[in-house]
Short mmCIF file of C-alpha atoms and ligand atoms in Angstrom, two decimals:
data_model
loop_
_atom_site.label_atom_id
_atom_site.label_comp_id
_atom_site.label_asym_id
_atom_site.label_seq_id
_atom_site.Cartn_x
_atom_site.Cartn_y
_atom_site.Cartn_z
CA ASP A 188 -12.54 -11.43 47.16
CA ALA A 189 -11.69 -8.45 44.98
CA LYS A 190 -7.94 -8.81 45.45
CA ARG A 191 -7.95 -12.45 44.45
CA ALA A 192 -10.16 -11.77 41.47
CA GLY A 193 -7.72 -9.03 40.47
CA ARG A 194 -4.80 -11.46 40.60
CA GLY A 195 -6.75 -13.83 38.42
CA VAL A 196 -7.25 -11.13 35.84
CA VAL A 197 -3.55 -10.28 35.91
CA ARG A 198 -2.64 -13.92 35.42
CA LEU A 199 -4.99 -14.25 32.46
CA PHE A 200 -3.52 -11.08 31.06
CA ASP A 201 0.04 -12.48 31.41
CA GLU A 202 -1.01 -15.65 29.68
CA ALA A 203 -2.57 -13.69 26.85
CA MET A 204 0.66 -11.73 26.54
CA ASP A 205 2.78 -14.89 26.47
CA GLU A 206 0.45 -16.20 23.82
CA GLY A 207 0.96 -13.00 21.82
CA ILE A 208 4.72 -13.22 22.08
CA ARG A 209 4.72 -16.88 21.09
CA PHE A 210 2.57 -16.03 18.09
CA ARG A 211 4.95 -13.27 17.02
CA LYS A 212 7.94 -15.56 17.41
CA ARG A 213 6.28 -18.19 15.25
CA ILE A 214 5.48 -15.63 12.57
CA GLU A 215 9.03 -14.29 12.68
CA GLY A 216 10.51 -17.77 12.41
CA GLY A 217 8.22 -18.64 9.52
CA LEU A 218 8.91 -15.40 7.68
CA ALA A 219 12.66 -15.91 7.95
CA GLN A 220 12.23 -19.06 5.85
CA ALA A 221 9.38 -17.89 3.63
CA ILE A 222 11.58 -16.87 0.70
CA ASP A 223 13.57 -20.10 0.63
CA LYS A 224 10.39 -22.13 0.96
CA ARG A 225 8.83 -20.19 -1.92
CA GLU A 226 5.83 -19.26 0.16
CA LEU A 227 5.71 -15.63 -1.01
CA SER A 228 3.91 -14.26 -4.02
CA LEU A 229 2.61 -10.95 -5.29
CA ALA A 230 -0.95 -9.99 -6.13
CA PHE A 231 -1.63 -6.95 -8.32
CA GLN A 232 -4.63 -4.65 -8.01
CA PRO A 233 -5.50 -2.18 -10.79
CA ILE A 234 -5.52 1.55 -10.10
CA VAL A 235 -7.87 3.03 -12.69
CA GLU A 236 -8.57 6.42 -14.15
CA ARG A 237 -12.02 7.51 -12.96
CA ASP A 238 -13.88 8.15 -16.24
CA GLU A 239 -12.86 5.53 -18.78
CA LEU A 240 -11.62 3.07 -16.17
CA GLU A 241 -8.33 2.86 -18.00
CA ILE A 242 -5.70 1.07 -15.94
CA ALA A 243 -2.99 3.53 -14.96
CA GLY A 244 -1.04 1.12 -12.80
CA PHE A 245 -1.19 -1.82 -10.45
CA GLU A 246 -0.42 -1.95 -6.75
CA ALA A 247 1.81 -4.88 -5.77
CA LEU A 248 0.50 -6.61 -2.65
CA LEU A 249 2.54 -9.23 -0.84
CA ARG A 250 0.98 -12.62 -0.17
CA TRP A 251 2.29 -15.29 2.20
CA ASN A 252 0.90 -18.78 1.97
CA THR A 253 2.24 -21.00 4.76
CA ALA A 254 2.18 -24.78 4.71
CA GLU A 255 1.26 -24.81 8.38
CA TYR A 256 -1.47 -22.18 8.74
CA GLY A 257 -2.50 -21.37 5.19
CA PRO A 258 -2.48 -17.75 3.98
CA ILE A 259 -1.53 -15.06 6.50
CA SER A 260 -2.55 -11.46 5.88
CA PRO A 261 0.11 -8.79 5.30
CA ALA A 262 -1.79 -6.69 7.82
CA VAL A 263 -0.60 -9.30 10.34
CA PHE A 264 2.92 -10.16 9.17
CA ILE A 265 4.17 -6.83 7.79
CA PRO A 266 4.09 -5.09 11.20
CA ILE A 267 5.97 -8.05 12.71
CA ALA A 268 8.56 -7.97 9.91
CA GLU A 269 8.78 -4.21 10.37
CA GLU A 270 9.84 -4.69 13.98
CA SER A 271 12.66 -7.02 13.02
CA ASN A 272 15.22 -6.77 10.25
CA LEU A 273 13.16 -9.15 8.12
CA ILE A 274 11.38 -6.22 6.49
CA HIS A 275 14.48 -5.45 4.41
CA GLU A 276 14.74 -8.97 3.02
CA LEU A 277 11.00 -9.12 2.29
CA GLY A 278 11.01 -5.63 0.83
CA ASP A 279 13.85 -6.49 -1.52
CA TRP A 280 11.99 -9.60 -2.62
CA VAL A 281 8.88 -7.52 -3.35
CA LEU A 282 10.86 -4.88 -5.24
CA GLU A 283 12.67 -7.40 -7.39
CA HIS A 284 9.52 -9.35 -8.30
CA ALA A 285 7.33 -6.29 -8.85
CA LEU A 286 9.95 -4.86 -11.25
CA GLU A 287 10.01 -8.14 -13.12
CA GLN A 288 6.23 -7.95 -13.71
CA VAL A 289 6.04 -4.33 -14.83
CA LYS A 290 8.30 -5.17 -17.77
CA GLY A 291 5.56 -7.38 -19.22
CA TRP A 292 2.91 -4.62 -19.23
CA PRO A 293 2.46 -2.20 -22.13
CA GLY A 294 2.86 1.04 -20.17
CA GLN A 295 1.31 0.95 -16.72
CA TYR A 296 3.31 1.61 -13.58
CA VAL A 297 3.72 -0.68 -10.61
CA SER A 298 2.98 0.84 -7.22
CA ILE A 299 5.09 -0.66 -4.44
CA ASN A 300 4.55 -0.31 -0.69
CA PHE A 301 7.58 0.59 1.40
CA SER A 302 7.44 0.46 5.17
CA PRO A 303 8.90 3.29 7.28
CA ARG A 304 11.98 1.22 8.16
CA GLN A 305 12.72 0.56 4.50
CA PHE A 306 12.24 4.19 3.60
CA ARG A 307 14.61 5.36 6.35
CA ARG A 308 17.25 2.81 5.47
CA HIS A 309 20.67 4.22 4.69
CA ASN A 310 20.97 5.08 0.99
CA PHE A 311 17.37 4.11 0.20
CA VAL A 312 17.43 6.18 -2.99
CA GLY A 313 20.62 4.57 -4.26
CA HIS A 314 19.22 1.14 -3.50
CA VAL A 315 15.97 1.68 -5.41
CA VAL A 316 17.77 3.28 -8.35
CA GLU A 317 20.17 0.37 -8.55
CA CYS A 318 17.39 -2.23 -8.44
CA ALA A 319 15.41 -0.48 -11.18
CA GLN A 320 18.53 -0.17 -13.33
CA ARG A 321 19.47 -3.79 -12.84
CA ALA A 322 15.93 -4.83 -13.79
CA GLY A 323 15.93 -2.50 -16.80
CA VAL A 324 12.83 -0.58 -15.67
CA GLU A 325 12.44 3.17 -16.15
CA PRO A 326 11.81 5.03 -12.88
CA GLY A 327 8.65 6.55 -14.39
CA ARG A 328 7.05 3.11 -14.29
CA VAL A 329 7.61 2.74 -10.57
CA GLN A 330 5.44 4.40 -7.95
CA ILE A 331 6.70 4.40 -4.39
CA GLU A 332 3.97 4.19 -1.74
CA ILE A 333 4.84 5.40 1.72
CA THR A 334 2.69 6.27 4.70
CA GLU A 335 2.53 9.46 6.70
CA THR A 336 4.40 7.81 9.59
CA ALA A 337 7.39 7.24 7.31
CA ILE A 338 7.81 10.91 6.56
CA PHE A 339 6.74 12.83 9.62
CA ASP A 340 9.15 11.48 12.22
CA ASP A 341 12.08 13.10 10.46
CA ALA A 342 10.38 15.41 8.02
CA GLU A 343 13.47 17.17 6.79
CA ARG A 344 15.33 14.03 5.87
CA ALA A 345 12.19 12.51 4.35
CA ALA A 346 11.62 15.60 2.23
CA GLU A 347 15.13 15.27 0.88
CA THR A 348 14.72 11.56 0.11
CA LEU A 349 11.45 12.19 -1.73
CA TYR A 350 12.96 15.06 -3.63
CA LYS A 351 15.84 12.89 -4.84
CA LEU A 352 13.51 10.05 -5.85
CA ARG A 353 11.33 12.41 -7.79
CA GLN A 354 14.41 13.94 -9.44
CA MET A 355 15.30 10.46 -10.63
CA GLY A 356 11.83 10.14 -12.16
CA PHE A 357 10.04 7.89 -9.68
CA ARG A 358 6.41 8.56 -8.81
CA ILE A 359 5.52 9.03 -5.15
CA ALA A 360 2.18 8.35 -3.50
CA LEU A 361 1.21 8.98 0.11
CA ASP A 362 -0.73 5.89 1.23
CA ASP A 363 -3.64 5.62 3.69
CA PHE A 364 -3.94 9.38 3.69
CA GLY A 365 -6.10 10.81 6.45
CA THR A 366 -5.28 8.19 9.08
CA GLY A 367 -2.00 9.75 10.26
CA TYR A 368 -1.07 13.09 11.64
CA SER A 369 -0.25 15.05 8.55
CA SER A 370 -2.27 18.01 7.54
CA LEU A 371 -2.68 19.07 3.96
CA TYR A 372 -0.82 22.14 5.03
CA ASN A 373 2.43 20.39 5.84
CA ILE A 374 2.43 17.88 2.99
CA ARG A 375 3.03 20.75 0.58
CA LYS A 376 6.74 20.52 1.43
CA PHE A 377 7.01 16.99 0.09
CA ALA A 378 7.60 16.02 -3.52
CA LEU A 379 4.50 13.90 -4.18
CA ASP A 380 2.47 12.83 -7.20
CA ALA A 381 -0.63 11.46 -5.52
CA LEU A 382 -2.53 10.97 -2.31
CA LYS A 383 -4.31 7.71 -1.65
CA ILE A 384 -7.36 8.35 0.48
CA ASP A 385 -7.70 5.64 3.09
CA ARG A 386 -10.53 3.25 2.51
CA SER A 387 -12.12 3.93 5.90
CA PHE A 388 -13.26 7.31 4.54
CA ILE A 389 -14.55 5.88 1.28
CA ASP A 390 -16.42 3.26 3.26
CA GLY A 391 -18.04 5.91 5.43
CA MET A 392 -18.92 8.27 2.59
CA GLY A 393 -22.46 7.05 1.96
CA ARG A 394 -23.31 6.82 5.66
CA GLU A 395 -21.71 9.68 7.54
CA ARG A 396 -21.57 13.32 6.66
CA GLU A 397 -18.11 13.58 8.27
CA SER A 398 -16.48 11.01 5.97
CA ALA A 399 -18.01 12.58 2.89
CA ALA A 400 -16.80 16.00 4.03
CA ILE A 401 -13.28 14.68 4.66
CA VAL A 402 -13.14 13.00 1.24
CA HIS A 403 -14.32 16.19 -0.44
CA SER A 404 -11.82 18.39 1.34
CA ILE A 405 -8.89 16.03 0.70
CA ILE A 406 -9.74 15.97 -3.00
CA HIS A 407 -10.23 19.71 -3.17
CA LEU A 408 -6.94 20.57 -1.50
CA ALA A 409 -4.96 17.84 -3.25
CA ARG A 410 -6.08 19.27 -6.56
CA ALA A 411 -5.09 22.75 -5.45
CA LEU A 412 -1.62 21.35 -4.77
CA GLY A 413 -1.55 19.69 -8.19
CA LEU A 414 -1.66 16.14 -6.83
CA GLY A 415 -3.57 13.15 -8.15
CA VAL A 416 -6.05 11.48 -5.82
CA VAL A 417 -6.56 7.73 -5.63
CA ALA A 418 -9.66 6.61 -3.73
CA GLU A 419 -8.90 3.26 -2.06
CA GLY A 420 -11.40 0.53 -1.22
CA VAL A 421 -14.07 1.40 -3.77
CA GLU A 422 -16.67 -1.34 -3.39
CA THR A 423 -19.91 -0.03 -4.97
CA ALA A 424 -21.22 1.72 -8.07
CA ALA A 425 -22.60 4.45 -5.83
CA GLN A 426 -19.10 5.15 -4.54
CA VAL A 427 -17.73 5.32 -8.09
CA GLN A 428 -20.39 7.87 -8.91
CA ALA A 429 -19.83 9.94 -5.77
CA LEU A 430 -16.05 9.92 -6.25
CA ARG A 431 -16.35 11.04 -9.87
CA MET A 432 -18.53 13.92 -8.77
CA ALA A 433 -16.13 14.78 -5.98
CA GLY A 434 -13.28 14.88 -8.49
CA ALA A 435 -11.04 11.97 -7.49
CA SER A 436 -8.67 11.26 -10.38
CA HIS A 437 -8.23 7.51 -9.80
CA LEU A 438 -10.10 4.62 -8.21
CA GLN A 439 -8.96 1.36 -6.66
CA GLY A 440 -11.08 -1.29 -5.00
CA TYR A 441 -12.94 -4.57 -5.24
CA TYR A 442 -15.68 -3.01 -7.37
CA LEU A 443 -13.15 -2.33 -10.13
CA SER A 444 -11.01 -5.41 -9.51
CA ARG A 445 -9.75 -7.57 -6.68
CA PRO A 446 -6.00 -8.05 -6.42
CA VAL A 447 -5.16 -10.66 -9.10
CA THR A 448 -2.36 -13.05 -10.00
CA PRO A 449 0.54 -11.86 -12.21
CA ASP A 450 -0.95 -13.73 -15.19
CA VAL A 451 -4.33 -12.08 -14.88
CA ALA A 452 -2.68 -8.69 -14.27
CA ARG A 453 -0.82 -9.07 -17.51
CA ARG A 454 -4.02 -9.82 -19.40
CA LEU A 455 -5.73 -6.82 -17.83
CA ALA A 456 -2.73 -4.65 -18.65
CA ASP A 457 -2.93 -5.69 -22.30
CA ALA A 458 -6.69 -5.04 -22.39
CA ARG A 459 -5.92 -1.59 -20.88
CA PHE A 460 -9.42 -1.00 -19.52
CA ILE A 461 -11.42 -2.58 -16.74
CA GLY A 462 -13.79 -4.99 -18.44
CA ALA A 463 -17.11 -4.47 -20.11
CA GLU A 464 -18.86 -6.48 -17.39
CA THR A 465 -17.92 -3.93 -14.79
CA GLU A 466 -18.92 -1.03 -17.00
CA ALA A 467 -22.24 -2.64 -17.76
CA ALA A 468 -22.70 -3.22 -14.06
CA THR A 469 -22.18 0.46 -13.24
CA GLY A 470 -24.26 1.58 -16.19
CA THR A 471 -22.83 5.02 -15.61
CA VAL A 472 -19.64 5.12 -17.61
CA GLY A 473 -19.12 8.08 -19.92
P1 C2E B 1281 -2.48 -0.86 1.55
O1 C2E B 1281 -1.15 -0.54 0.98
O2 C2E B 1281 -3.34 0.28 1.94
O3 C2E B 1281 -3.17 -1.78 0.45
C1 C2E B 1281 -4.55 -1.79 0.20
C2 C2E B 1281 -5.23 -2.93 0.93
O4 C2E B 1281 -6.65 -2.80 0.77
C3 C2E B 1281 -4.87 -4.31 0.38
O5 C2E B 1281 -4.94 -5.22 1.47
C4 C2E B 1281 -6.01 -4.57 -0.59
O6 C2E B 1281 -6.21 -5.93 -0.87
C5 C2E B 1281 -7.17 -3.99 0.19
N1 C2E B 1281 -8.29 -3.60 -0.66
C6 C2E B 1281 -8.27 -3.13 -1.93
N2 C2E B 1281 -9.50 -2.84 -2.37
C7 C2E B 1281 -10.33 -3.12 -1.35
C8 C2E B 1281 -11.77 -3.02 -1.20
O7 C2E B 1281 -12.51 -2.61 -2.08
N3 C2E B 1281 -12.28 -3.41 0.01
C9 C2E B 1281 -11.48 -3.87 1.02
N4 C2E B 1281 -12.07 -4.23 2.16
N5 C2E B 1281 -10.14 -3.96 0.90
C10 C2E B 1281 -9.58 -3.59 -0.27
P2 C2E B 1281 -3.79 -6.30 1.73
O8 C2E B 1281 -3.28 -6.83 0.44
O9 C2E B 1281 -4.31 -7.26 2.74
O10 C2E B 1281 -2.63 -5.45 2.37
C11 C2E B 1281 -2.79 -4.84 3.63
C12 C2E B 1281 -1.65 -3.90 3.91
O11 C2E B 1281 -0.42 -4.61 4.06
C13 C2E B 1281 -1.39 -2.88 2.79
O12 C2E B 1281 -2.31 -1.81 2.84
C14 C2E B 1281 0.03 -2.48 3.12
O13 C2E B 1281 0.04 -1.53 4.17
C15 C2E B 1281 0.62 -3.78 3.62
N6 C2E B 1281 1.37 -4.43 2.52
C16 C2E B 1281 0.93 -5.27 1.55
N7 C2E B 1281 1.93 -5.64 0.74
C17 C2E B 1281 3.04 -4.98 1.19
C18 C2E B 1281 4.41 -4.94 0.76
O14 C2E B 1281 4.84 -5.54 -0.25
N8 C2E B 1281 5.26 -4.16 1.51
C19 C2E B 1281 4.84 -3.46 2.60
N9 C2E B 1281 5.74 -2.72 3.28
N10 C2E B 1281 3.56 -3.46 3.01
C20 C2E B 1281 2.68 -4.22 2.32
MG1 MG B 1282 -0.56 0.72 -0.46
MG1 MG B 1283 -3.58 2.13 1.38
MG1 MG B 1284 -3.69 0.28 4.40
#
């Protein structure tokens, strides 16, 4: 009967939950050892200027290759690390290794993701300054990527942190813009250099009027506030064209380049521009 069926559903639900918790515990346990086991690495994805496709910087993206399960996506393990203290250890590893790479490039910046917990950590500014100094990297070659969630829970404190970072010369980008709760109206209080438009909007641009309208209004208002605009997740020549017309200042996505190894990033950095093959493929450069 209905009651019994209901109990069955509840039991399945409990089992699914247990399964979820076991999975999380396994990830947590694995992550705790990932550094020692040398399972972490960084990939770098070019962020390019929209007209000449000159590489302005590279975003550092954490990779975790486990012996047991193969590669695990940061979209899976970062949220789990974020809920434990592991995020600090991982974040420091990322910072240290990203700073090491930027020194080998002729002038581009490295753009590093910081989770809300990292950003809210006591003396975050002092910590980042010290790491950059120790590595011998000028703050101007480091872009700090944070999400809307990191700054809106305690807006006043966040505004102060961003102000200090910017005073020190670091660049600040607001990541995944459009997916959180911030309006363009209230971001004006924050010391920012660029907005990164979330790839869900870029993806929808060619198909839905709404996405195209959102992209256009973000770009319009960002420019009015004097901010750069990075379009994330650019996958087609048509998107490149549309984003140029809309006035985005920078592009990032598989169409320009996938995230690459440190060696390849260094070669791209030396070449300074995204390759002739890509330009020929778009046929629209200039
Ligand atoms: P994100 O910061 O928004 O990074 C962009 C993500 O979009 C990356 O996924 C990148 O590989 C992917 N991407 C770039 N271009 C395209 C495209 O054209 N099409 C598609 N479909 N995807 C594209 P990834 O590397 O899997 O990272 C996922 C998320 O994990 C990141 O999103 C970021 O939130 C987080 N993450 C990655 N590395 C770190 C890190 O070192 N620290 C922290 N706190 N978070 C990180
Ligand atoms: Mg990012
Ligand atoms: Mg993003
Ligand atoms: Mg994202």
